[in-house]
Amino acid sequence: MQDDDSFVYDEASGEWISAADAAAAALSTGVEVRDAVGNLLADGDQVTLVKDLAVKGAGQTLKRGTLIRSIRLTGDAQEIDCKFDGIRGLVLRAEFVRKR
């Protein structure tokens, strides 16, 4: 089931597109996203943080070892889109996560 309010900003076109369309575009471009230890990431994977991260605008810090479920690839080789309780629109750098 997809949320109706899941949109991602597409820098190439300058428009907001649905997360499903962004995931399809990421798959079609063949961009490989790798985590901190070199594992290949895919949509729906679970990852854990390898470093404490201060989240700008949310006023909280995500601690090392925090589990992030159901990630989405953005089409950028270094960024992944994810959801976490209390934080909407969270984008993490792949270098700070490890595949679980």
PDB file of C-alpha atoms in Angstrom:
ATOM      1  CA  MET A   1       0.000   0.000   0.000  1.00  0.00           C
ATOM      2  CA  GLN A   2       1.459   3.348  -1.006  1.00  0.00           C
ATOM      3  CA  ASP A   3       0.937   6.605   0.845  1.00  0.00           C
ATOM      4  CA  ASP A   4      -0.746   9.302  -1.251  1.00  0.00           C
ATOM      5  CA  ASP A   5       1.620  11.920   0.154  1.00  0.00           C
ATOM      6  CA  SER A   6       4.881  10.151  -0.799  1.00  0.00           C
ATOM      7  CA  PHE A   7       6.571  12.443  -3.275  1.00  0.00           C
ATOM      8  CA  VAL A   8      10.210  13.000  -4.182  1.00  0.00           C
ATOM      9  CA  TYR A   9      11.688  16.086  -5.821  1.00  0.00           C
ATOM     10  CA  ASP A  10      13.210  15.199  -9.201  1.00  0.00           C
ATOM     11  CA  GLU A  11      16.155  17.533  -9.747  1.00  0.00           C
ATOM     12  CA  ALA A  12      16.450  16.638 -13.435  1.00  0.00           C
ATOM     13  CA  SER A  13      12.920  17.774 -14.315  1.00  0.00           C
ATOM     14  CA  GLY A  14      12.417  20.235 -11.449  1.00  0.00           C
ATOM     15  CA  GLU A  15       9.105  18.620 -10.480  1.00  0.00           C
ATOM     16  CA  TRP A  16       7.708  16.569  -7.618  1.00  0.00           C
ATOM     17  CA  ILE A  17       7.045  12.969  -8.663  1.00  0.00           C
ATOM     18  CA  SER A  18       5.577  10.018  -6.787  1.00  0.00           C
ATOM     19  CA  ALA A  19       7.965   7.791  -4.848  1.00  0.00           C
ATOM     20  CA  ALA A  20       6.987   4.818  -7.024  1.00  0.00           C
ATOM     21  CA  ASP A  21       7.947   6.731 -10.178  1.00  0.00           C
ATOM     22  CA  ALA A  22      11.250   7.748  -8.589  1.00  0.00           C
ATOM     23  CA  ALA A  23      12.023   4.142  -7.665  1.00  0.00           C
ATOM     24  CA  ALA A  24      11.228   2.997 -11.204  1.00  0.00           C
ATOM     25  CA  ALA A  25      13.507   5.699 -12.610  1.00  0.00           C
ATOM     26  CA  ALA A  26      16.304   4.616 -10.262  1.00  0.00           C
ATOM     27  CA  LEU A  27      16.004   1.042 -11.457  1.00  0.00           C
ATOM     28  CA  SER A  28      15.974   2.049 -15.105  1.00  0.00           C
ATOM     29  CA  THR A  29      19.130   4.165 -14.771  1.00  0.00           C
ATOM     30  CA  GLY A  30      21.065   1.265 -13.282  1.00  0.00           C
ATOM     31  CA  VAL A  31      22.564   3.299 -10.427  1.00  0.00           C
ATOM     32  CA  GLU A  32      24.131   1.036  -7.813  1.00  0.00           C
ATOM     33  CA  VAL A  33      23.778   2.176  -4.218  1.00  0.00           C
ATOM     34  CA  ARG A  34      26.242   0.630  -1.772  1.00  0.00           C
ATOM     35  CA  ASP A  35      26.318   0.882   2.005  1.00  0.00           C
ATOM     36  CA  ALA A  36      29.288   1.691   4.254  1.00  0.00           C
ATOM     37  CA  VAL A  37      30.847  -1.764   3.849  1.00  0.00           C
ATOM     38  CA  GLY A  38      30.107  -2.200   0.136  1.00  0.00           C
ATOM     39  CA  ASN A  39      26.873  -4.228   0.192  1.00  0.00           C
ATOM     40  CA  LEU A  40      24.456  -3.491  -2.652  1.00  0.00           C
ATOM     41  CA  LEU A  41      21.227  -1.849  -1.412  1.00  0.00           C
ATOM     42  CA  ALA A  42      17.759  -2.286  -2.937  1.00  0.00           C
ATOM     43  CA  ASP A  43      14.268  -0.901  -2.301  1.00  0.00           C
ATOM     44  CA  GLY A  44      12.706  -2.375   0.826  1.00  0.00           C
ATOM     45  CA  ASP A  45      15.978  -3.304   2.546  1.00  0.00           C
ATOM     46  CA  GLN A  46      16.520  -2.792   6.265  1.00  0.00           C
ATOM     47  CA  VAL A  47      19.611  -0.874   7.329  1.00  0.00           C
ATOM     48  CA  THR A  48      21.245   0.134  10.591  1.00  0.00           C
ATOM     49  CA  LEU A  49      23.151   3.331  11.259  1.00  0.00           C
ATOM     50  CA  VAL A  50      26.924   3.064  11.702  1.00  0.00           C
ATOM     51  CA  LYS A  51      27.283   6.545  13.229  1.00  0.00           C
ATOM     52  CA  ASP A  52      25.261   8.914  15.438  1.00  0.00           C
ATOM     53  CA  LEU A  53      23.498  11.419  13.179  1.00  0.00           C
ATOM     54  CA  ALA A  54      21.977  14.752  14.231  1.00  0.00           C
ATOM     55  CA  VAL A  55      18.813  15.305  12.181  1.00  0.00           C
ATOM     56  CA  LYS A  56      18.493  18.914  11.070  1.00  0.00           C
ATOM     57  CA  GLY A  57      15.059  20.408  11.637  1.00  0.00           C
ATOM     58  CA  ALA A  58      13.844  17.522  13.794  1.00  0.00           C
ATOM     59  CA  GLY A  59      15.776  18.392  16.948  1.00  0.00           C
ATOM     60  CA  GLN A  60      16.812  14.824  17.629  1.00  0.00           C
ATOM     61  CA  THR A  61      19.766  12.536  17.116  1.00  0.00           C
ATOM     62  CA  LEU A  62      19.577   9.081  15.580  1.00  0.00           C
ATOM     63  CA  LYS A  63      21.950   6.814  17.497  1.00  0.00           C
ATOM     64  CA  ARG A  64      24.361   4.272  16.055  1.00  0.00           C
ATOM     65  CA  GLY A  65      22.631   0.898  15.643  1.00  0.00           C
ATOM     66  CA  THR A  66      19.178   2.404  14.968  1.00  0.00           C
ATOM     67  CA  LEU A  67      17.182   0.181  12.601  1.00  0.00           C
ATOM     68  CA  ILE A  68      15.669   1.858   9.544  1.00  0.00           C
ATOM     69  CA  ARG A  69      13.111  -0.283   7.730  1.00  0.00           C
ATOM     70  CA  SER A  70      11.933  -0.261   4.147  1.00  0.00           C
ATOM     71  CA  ILE A  71      14.331   2.127   2.434  1.00  0.00           C
ATOM     72  CA  ARG A  72      13.772   3.536  -1.045  1.00  0.00           C
ATOM     73  CA  LEU A  73      16.425   4.365  -3.603  1.00  0.00           C
ATOM     74  CA  THR A  74      16.336   7.910  -4.964  1.00  0.00           C
ATOM     75  CA  GLY A  75      18.338   7.518  -8.154  1.00  0.00           C
ATOM     76  CA  ASP A  76      21.390   9.104  -6.537  1.00  0.00           C
ATOM     77  CA  ALA A  77      24.222   6.689  -5.757  1.00  0.00           C
ATOM     78  CA  GLN A  78      24.761   8.232  -2.298  1.00  0.00           C
ATOM     79  CA  GLU A  79      21.246   8.984  -0.988  1.00  0.00           C
ATOM     80  CA  ILE A  80      18.425   6.783   0.256  1.00  0.00           C
ATOM     81  CA  ASP A  81      14.912   7.832   1.239  1.00  0.00           C
ATOM     82  CA  CYS A  82      13.447   6.342   4.402  1.00  0.00           C
ATOM     83  CA  LYS A  83      10.845   6.767   7.103  1.00  0.00           C
ATOM     84  CA  PHE A  84      11.450   6.936  10.825  1.00  0.00           C
ATOM     85  CA  ASP A  85       9.017   7.581  13.680  1.00  0.00           C
ATOM     86  CA  GLY A  86       8.480  11.304  14.096  1.00  0.00           C
ATOM     87  CA  ILE A  87      10.654  12.316  11.134  1.00  0.00           C
ATOM     88  CA  ARG A  88       9.070  12.812   7.722  1.00  0.00           C
ATOM     89  CA  GLY A  89      11.092  13.041   4.541  1.00  0.00           C
ATOM     90  CA  LEU A  90      14.277  11.575   5.998  1.00  0.00           C
ATOM     91  CA  VAL A  91      17.095  11.192   3.467  1.00  0.00           C
ATOM     92  CA  LEU A  92      20.279   9.454   4.577  1.00  0.00           C
ATOM     93  CA  ARG A  93      23.673   9.145   2.934  1.00  0.00           C
ATOM     94  CA  ALA A  94      24.516   5.542   2.063  1.00  0.00           C
ATOM     95  CA  GLU A  95      27.943   5.899   3.666  1.00  0.00           C
ATOM     96  CA  PHE A  96      26.311   6.066   7.136  1.00  0.00           C
ATOM     97  CA  VAL A  97      24.240   2.855   6.903  1.00  0.00           C
ATOM     98  CA  ARG A  98      24.920  -0.872   6.812  1.00  0.00           C
ATOM     99  CA  LYS A  99      22.598  -3.463   5.291  1.00  0.00           C
ATOM    100  CA  ARG A 100      21.008  -5.731   7.851  1.00  0.00           C
TER     101      ARG A 100
END
